[in-house]
Coordinates of C-alpha atoms and ligand atoms in Angstrom, one line a residue:
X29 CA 16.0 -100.4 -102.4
X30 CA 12.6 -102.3 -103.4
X31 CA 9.5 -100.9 -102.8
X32 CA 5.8 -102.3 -104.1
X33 CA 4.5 -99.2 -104.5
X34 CA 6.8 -97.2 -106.7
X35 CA 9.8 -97.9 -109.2
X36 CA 13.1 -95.7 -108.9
X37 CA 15.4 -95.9 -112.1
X38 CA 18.3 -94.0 -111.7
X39 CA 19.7 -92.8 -115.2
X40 CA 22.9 -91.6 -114.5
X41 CA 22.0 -88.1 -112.4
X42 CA 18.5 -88.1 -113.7
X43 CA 16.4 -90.4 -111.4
X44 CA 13.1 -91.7 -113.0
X45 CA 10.3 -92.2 -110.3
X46 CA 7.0 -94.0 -111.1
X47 CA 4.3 -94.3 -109.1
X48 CA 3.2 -98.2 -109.4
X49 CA -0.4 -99.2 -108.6
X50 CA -1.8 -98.9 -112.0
X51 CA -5.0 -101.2 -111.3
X52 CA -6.2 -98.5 -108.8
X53 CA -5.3 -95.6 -111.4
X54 CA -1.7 -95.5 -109.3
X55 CA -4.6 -93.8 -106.4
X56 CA -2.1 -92.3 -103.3
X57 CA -2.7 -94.7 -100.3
X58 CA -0.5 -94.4 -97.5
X59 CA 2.3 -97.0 -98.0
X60 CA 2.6 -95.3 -101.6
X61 CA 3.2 -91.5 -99.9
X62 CA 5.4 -93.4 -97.5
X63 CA 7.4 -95.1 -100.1
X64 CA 7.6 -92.0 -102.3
X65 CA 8.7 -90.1 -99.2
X66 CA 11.4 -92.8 -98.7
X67 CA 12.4 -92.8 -101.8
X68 CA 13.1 -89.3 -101.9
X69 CA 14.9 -89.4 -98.8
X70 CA 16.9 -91.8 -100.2
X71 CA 17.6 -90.0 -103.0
X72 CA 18.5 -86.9 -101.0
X73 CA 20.9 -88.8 -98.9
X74 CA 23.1 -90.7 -101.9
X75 CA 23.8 -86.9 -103.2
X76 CA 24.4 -87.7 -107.1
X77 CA 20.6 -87.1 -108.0
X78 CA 20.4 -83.6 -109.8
X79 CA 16.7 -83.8 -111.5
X80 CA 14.1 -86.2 -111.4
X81 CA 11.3 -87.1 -113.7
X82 CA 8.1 -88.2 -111.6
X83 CA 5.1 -90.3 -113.4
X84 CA 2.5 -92.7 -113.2
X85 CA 2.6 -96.6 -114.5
X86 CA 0.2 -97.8 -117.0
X87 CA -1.1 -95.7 -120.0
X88 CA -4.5 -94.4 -117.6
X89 CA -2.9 -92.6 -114.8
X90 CA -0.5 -90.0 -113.8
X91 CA -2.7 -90.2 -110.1
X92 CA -6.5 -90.7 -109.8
X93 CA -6.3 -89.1 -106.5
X94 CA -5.8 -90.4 -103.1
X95 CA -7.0 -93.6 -102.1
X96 CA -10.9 -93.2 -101.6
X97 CA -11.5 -96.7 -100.5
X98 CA -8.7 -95.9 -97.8
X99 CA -10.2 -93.3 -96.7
X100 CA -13.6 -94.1 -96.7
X101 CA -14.7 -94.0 -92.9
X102 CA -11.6 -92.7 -91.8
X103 CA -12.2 -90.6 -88.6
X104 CA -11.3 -86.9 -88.2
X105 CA -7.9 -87.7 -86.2
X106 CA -6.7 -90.5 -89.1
X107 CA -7.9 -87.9 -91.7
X108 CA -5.7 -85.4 -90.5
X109 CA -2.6 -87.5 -90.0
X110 CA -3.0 -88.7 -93.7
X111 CA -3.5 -84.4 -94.5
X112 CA -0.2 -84.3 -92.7
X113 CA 1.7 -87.1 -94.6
X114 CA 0.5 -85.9 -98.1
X115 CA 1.8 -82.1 -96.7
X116 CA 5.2 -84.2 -96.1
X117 CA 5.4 -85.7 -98.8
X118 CA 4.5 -82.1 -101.1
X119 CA 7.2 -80.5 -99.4
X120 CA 9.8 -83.5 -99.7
X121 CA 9.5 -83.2 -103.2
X122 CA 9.5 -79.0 -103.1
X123 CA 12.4 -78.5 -101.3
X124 CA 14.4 -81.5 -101.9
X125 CA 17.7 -80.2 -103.5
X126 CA 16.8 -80.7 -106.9
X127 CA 14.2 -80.4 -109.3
X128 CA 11.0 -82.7 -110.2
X129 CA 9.1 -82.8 -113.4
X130 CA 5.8 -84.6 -113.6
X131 CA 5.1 -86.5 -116.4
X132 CA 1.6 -86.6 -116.6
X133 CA 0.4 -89.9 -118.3
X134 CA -3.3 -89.3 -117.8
X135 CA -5.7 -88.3 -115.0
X136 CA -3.7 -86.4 -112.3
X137 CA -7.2 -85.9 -110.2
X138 CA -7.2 -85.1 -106.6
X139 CA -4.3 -85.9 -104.8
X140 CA -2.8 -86.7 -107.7
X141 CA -2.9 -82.8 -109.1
X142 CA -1.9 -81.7 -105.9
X143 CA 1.2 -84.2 -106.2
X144 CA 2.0 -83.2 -109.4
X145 CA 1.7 -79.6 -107.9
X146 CA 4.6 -80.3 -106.1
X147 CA 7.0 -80.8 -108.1
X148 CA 8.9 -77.5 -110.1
X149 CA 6.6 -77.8 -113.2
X150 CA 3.9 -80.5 -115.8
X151 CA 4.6 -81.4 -119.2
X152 CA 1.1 -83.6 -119.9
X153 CA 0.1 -85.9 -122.4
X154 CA -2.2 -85.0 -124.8
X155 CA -4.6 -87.0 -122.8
X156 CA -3.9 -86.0 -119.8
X157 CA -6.6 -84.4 -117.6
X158 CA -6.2 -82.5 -114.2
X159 CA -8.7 -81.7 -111.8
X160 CA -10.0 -81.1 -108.2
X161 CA -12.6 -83.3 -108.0
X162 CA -12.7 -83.5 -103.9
X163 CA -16.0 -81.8 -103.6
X164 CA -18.3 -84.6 -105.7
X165 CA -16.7 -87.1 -102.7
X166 CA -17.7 -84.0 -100.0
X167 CA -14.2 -82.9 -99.3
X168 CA -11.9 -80.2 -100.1
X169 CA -8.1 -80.8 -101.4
X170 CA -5.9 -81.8 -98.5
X171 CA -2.0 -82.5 -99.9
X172 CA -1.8 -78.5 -101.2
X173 CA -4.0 -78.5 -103.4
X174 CA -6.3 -75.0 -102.9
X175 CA -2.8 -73.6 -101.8
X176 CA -0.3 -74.7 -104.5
X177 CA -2.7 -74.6 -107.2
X178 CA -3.6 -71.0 -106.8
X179 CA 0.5 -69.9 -106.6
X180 CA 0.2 -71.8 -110.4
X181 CA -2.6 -70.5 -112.0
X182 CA -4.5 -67.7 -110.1
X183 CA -7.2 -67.2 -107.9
X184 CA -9.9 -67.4 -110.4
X185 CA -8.8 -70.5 -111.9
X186 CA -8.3 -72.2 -108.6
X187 CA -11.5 -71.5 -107.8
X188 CA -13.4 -72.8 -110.7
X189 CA -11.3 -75.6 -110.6
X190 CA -11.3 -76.6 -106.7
X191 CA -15.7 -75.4 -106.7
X192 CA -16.9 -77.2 -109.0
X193 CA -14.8 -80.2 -109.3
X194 CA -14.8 -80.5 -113.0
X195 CA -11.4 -81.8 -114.4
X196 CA -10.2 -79.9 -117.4
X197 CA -8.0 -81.1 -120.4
X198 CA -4.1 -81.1 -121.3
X199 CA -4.8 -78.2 -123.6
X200 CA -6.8 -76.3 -121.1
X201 CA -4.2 -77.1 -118.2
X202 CA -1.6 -75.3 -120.7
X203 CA -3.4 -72.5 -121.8
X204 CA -3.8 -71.5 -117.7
X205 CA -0.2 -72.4 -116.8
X206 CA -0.8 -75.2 -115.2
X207 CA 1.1 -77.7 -117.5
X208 CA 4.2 -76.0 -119.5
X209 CA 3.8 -78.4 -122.6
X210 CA 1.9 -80.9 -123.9
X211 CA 3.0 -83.7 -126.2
X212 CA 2.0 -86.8 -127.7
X213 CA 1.8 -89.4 -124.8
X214 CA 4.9 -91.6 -126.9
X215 CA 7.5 -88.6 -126.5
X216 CA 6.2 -87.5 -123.1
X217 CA 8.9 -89.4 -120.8
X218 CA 11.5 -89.1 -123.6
X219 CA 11.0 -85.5 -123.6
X220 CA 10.9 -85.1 -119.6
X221 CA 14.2 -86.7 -119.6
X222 CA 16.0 -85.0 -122.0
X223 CA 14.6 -81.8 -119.9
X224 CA 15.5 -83.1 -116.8
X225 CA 19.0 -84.3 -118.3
X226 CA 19.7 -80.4 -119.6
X227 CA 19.1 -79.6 -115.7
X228 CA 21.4 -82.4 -114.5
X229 CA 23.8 -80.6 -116.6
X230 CA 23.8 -77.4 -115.6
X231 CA 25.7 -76.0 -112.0
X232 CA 24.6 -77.9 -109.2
X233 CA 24.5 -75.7 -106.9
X234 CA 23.3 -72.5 -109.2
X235 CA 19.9 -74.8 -110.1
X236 CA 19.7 -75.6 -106.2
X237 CA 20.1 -71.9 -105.4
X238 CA 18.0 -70.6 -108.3
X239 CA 14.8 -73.1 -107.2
X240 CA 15.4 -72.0 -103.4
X241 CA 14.9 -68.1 -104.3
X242 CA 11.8 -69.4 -106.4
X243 CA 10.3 -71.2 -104.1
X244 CA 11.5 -69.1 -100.6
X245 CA 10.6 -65.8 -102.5
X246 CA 7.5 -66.3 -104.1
X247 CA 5.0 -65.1 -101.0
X248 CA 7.5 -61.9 -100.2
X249 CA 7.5 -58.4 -101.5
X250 CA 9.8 -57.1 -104.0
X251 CA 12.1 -55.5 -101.6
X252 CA 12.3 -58.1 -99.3
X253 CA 12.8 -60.8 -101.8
X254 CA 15.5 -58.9 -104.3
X255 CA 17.3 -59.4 -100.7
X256 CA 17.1 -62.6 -100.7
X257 CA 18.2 -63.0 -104.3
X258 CA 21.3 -60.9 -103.7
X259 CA 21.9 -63.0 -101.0
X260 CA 21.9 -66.0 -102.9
X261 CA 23.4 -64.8 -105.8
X262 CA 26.5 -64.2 -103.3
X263 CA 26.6 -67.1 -102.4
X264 CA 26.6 -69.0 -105.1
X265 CA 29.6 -66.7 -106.7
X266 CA 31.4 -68.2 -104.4
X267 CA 31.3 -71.7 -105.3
X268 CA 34.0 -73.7 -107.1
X269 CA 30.8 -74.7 -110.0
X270 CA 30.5 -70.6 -110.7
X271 CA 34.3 -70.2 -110.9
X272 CA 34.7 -73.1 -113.0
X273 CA 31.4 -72.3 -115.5
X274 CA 32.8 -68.8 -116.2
X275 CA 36.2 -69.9 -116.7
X276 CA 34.8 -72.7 -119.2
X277 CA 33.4 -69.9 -121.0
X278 CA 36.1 -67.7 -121.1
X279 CA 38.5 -70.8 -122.4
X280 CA 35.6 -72.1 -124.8
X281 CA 35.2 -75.5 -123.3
X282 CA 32.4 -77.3 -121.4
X283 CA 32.4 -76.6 -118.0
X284 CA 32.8 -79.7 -115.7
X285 CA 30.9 -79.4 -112.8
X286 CA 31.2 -81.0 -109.5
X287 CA 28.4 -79.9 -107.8
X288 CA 30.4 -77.5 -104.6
Ligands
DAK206 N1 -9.0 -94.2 -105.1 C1 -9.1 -95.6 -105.1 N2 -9.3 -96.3 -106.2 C2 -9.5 -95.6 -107.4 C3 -9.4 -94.2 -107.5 C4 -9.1 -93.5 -106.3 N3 -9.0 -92.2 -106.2 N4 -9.6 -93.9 -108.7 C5 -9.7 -95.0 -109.4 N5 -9.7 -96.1 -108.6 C6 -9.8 -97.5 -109.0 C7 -11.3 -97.8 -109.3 O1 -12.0 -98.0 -108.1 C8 -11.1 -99.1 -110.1 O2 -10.9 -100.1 -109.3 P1 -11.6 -101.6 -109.5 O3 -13.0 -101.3 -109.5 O4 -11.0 -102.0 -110.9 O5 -11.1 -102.5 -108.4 C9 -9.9 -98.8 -110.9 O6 -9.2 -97.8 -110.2 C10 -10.1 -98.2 -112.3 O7 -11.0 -97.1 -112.2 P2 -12.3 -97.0 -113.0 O8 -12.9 -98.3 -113.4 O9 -13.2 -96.0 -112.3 O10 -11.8 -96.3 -114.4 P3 -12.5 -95.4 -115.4 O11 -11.6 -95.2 -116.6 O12 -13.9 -95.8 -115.6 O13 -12.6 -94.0 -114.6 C11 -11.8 -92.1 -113.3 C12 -11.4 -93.2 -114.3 C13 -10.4 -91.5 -112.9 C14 -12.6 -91.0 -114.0 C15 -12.5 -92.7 -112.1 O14 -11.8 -93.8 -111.6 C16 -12.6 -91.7 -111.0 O15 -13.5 -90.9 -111.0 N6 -11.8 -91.9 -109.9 C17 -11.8 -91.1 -108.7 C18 -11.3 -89.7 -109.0 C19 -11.3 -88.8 -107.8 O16 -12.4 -88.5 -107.3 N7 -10.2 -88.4 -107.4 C20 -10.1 -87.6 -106.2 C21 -9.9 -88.5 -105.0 S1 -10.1 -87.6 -103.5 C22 -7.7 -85.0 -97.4 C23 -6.6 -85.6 -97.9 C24 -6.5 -85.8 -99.3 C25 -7.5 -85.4 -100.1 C26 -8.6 -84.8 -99.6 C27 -8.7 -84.6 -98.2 N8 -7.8 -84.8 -96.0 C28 -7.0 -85.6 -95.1 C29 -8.8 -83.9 -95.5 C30 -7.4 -85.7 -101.5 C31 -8.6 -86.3 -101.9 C32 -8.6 -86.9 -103.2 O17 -7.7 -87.0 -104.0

């Protein structure tokens, strides 16, 4: 499918998403939330996708936020509704069933941290910077970004970072676990893929499993979310991908996996 605001490349099960409006900085305005969501869906529904690499076009911009001169003078009701899509659009990409890295390129301010948020975890080019800048334009984060950010790196962090709106470097972002490496910006997409490739690799529906626990268990208490482990952990022992991985082993050849 064609869309204007983002390209999908599909590289066997790795799919390769790129945000597309590098003149505005690749800024989130709603057809681009709508096409990502789309594309996603899409994604979702074809079945063969088992990681995806998410990044921004030009060499500028991962994100530069959302779209300030579409929402400038935007009422409550329409501010809301475009709160509600960039939610949508966070949790798309959190609970789809499989993993997203972001490749940060550059800025990944705003909306464009918070999207980058989403997805399972940041490798960042060495230029990269991140930041909540949403109070300089009077506003707070509205796509996740006080909630998500302080799950990744804390609450004292999160709140230097979301108060006083100053964005912070690659270097920085790693050093608080917000970004898990930074590289030189000519083997950042090389390197997400091969990540994402080693994912696509791996049992299907062990990765799927393993992210749901992550992400389902990370607000519960010990008890209740060793549970929840144990639950999935049963479940997924009784796929034909677990049966077949530990037999590989056993035999001393690589496992093919089908994904059930
Ligand atoms: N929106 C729209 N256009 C943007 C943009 C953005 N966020 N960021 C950059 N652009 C556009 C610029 O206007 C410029 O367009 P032209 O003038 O060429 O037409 C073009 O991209 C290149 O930008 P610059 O000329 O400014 O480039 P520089 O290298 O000089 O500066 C910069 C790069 C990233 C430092 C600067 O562009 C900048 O400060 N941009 C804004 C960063 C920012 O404040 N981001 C946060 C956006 S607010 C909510 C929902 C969501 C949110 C909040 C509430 N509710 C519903 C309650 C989220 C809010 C945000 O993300």
């Amino acid at each position: 499918m064609a869309y204007d605001t983002i390209l999908v490349e599909q590289k066997g099960a790795v799919a390769l998403i790129t945000l597309n409006r590098p003149k505005a900085l690749n800024a989130l305005n709603r057809q681009l939330i709508t096409e990502l969501l789309s594309v996603y869906d899409a994604l979702i529904a074809g079945g063969t996708t088992r990681s995806a690499v998410l990044t921004g076009a030009g060499d500028k911009a991962f994100a530069a936020g959302a779209d300030i001169t579409e929402m400038n003078g935007q009422g409550p009701a329409d501010m809301a509704a475009f709160s509600a899509l960039g939610h949508r659009m966070g949790a798309r990409i959190e609970t789809a069933p499989f993993p997203t890295i972001a490749a940060v390129n550059g800025f990944a301010l705003g909306g464009g941290c918070e999207l980058a948020l989403s997805a399972d975890f940041i490798h960042a080019a060495e230029e990269a910077k991140f930041g909540q800048p949403e109070v300089n334009l009077g506003l707070i984060p509205g796509f996740g970004g006080c909630t998500r950010l302080v799950r990744r790196v804390g609450v004292a962090w999160a709140r230097e970072l979301v108060e006083t709106g100053d964005p912070i470097s690659a270097a920085e972002a790693l050093r608080i676990g917000l970004c898990n490496r930074v590289v030189p910006r000519a083997q950042l997409l090389e390197g997400a893929l091969k990540t994402a490739q080693r994912i696509a690799d791996r049992g299907p529906c062990a990765v799927r499993a393993a992210r749901d626990v992550l992400l389902q268990t990370q607000d519960l208490d010990l008890v209740r979310a060793n549970a929840f482990e144990m639950t999935a952990f049963g479940l997924v022992s009784a796929s034909a991908d677990s049966q077949e991985g530990m037999t590989a082993f056993v035999e001393k050849r690589p496992a093919k996996f089908q994904g059930k």
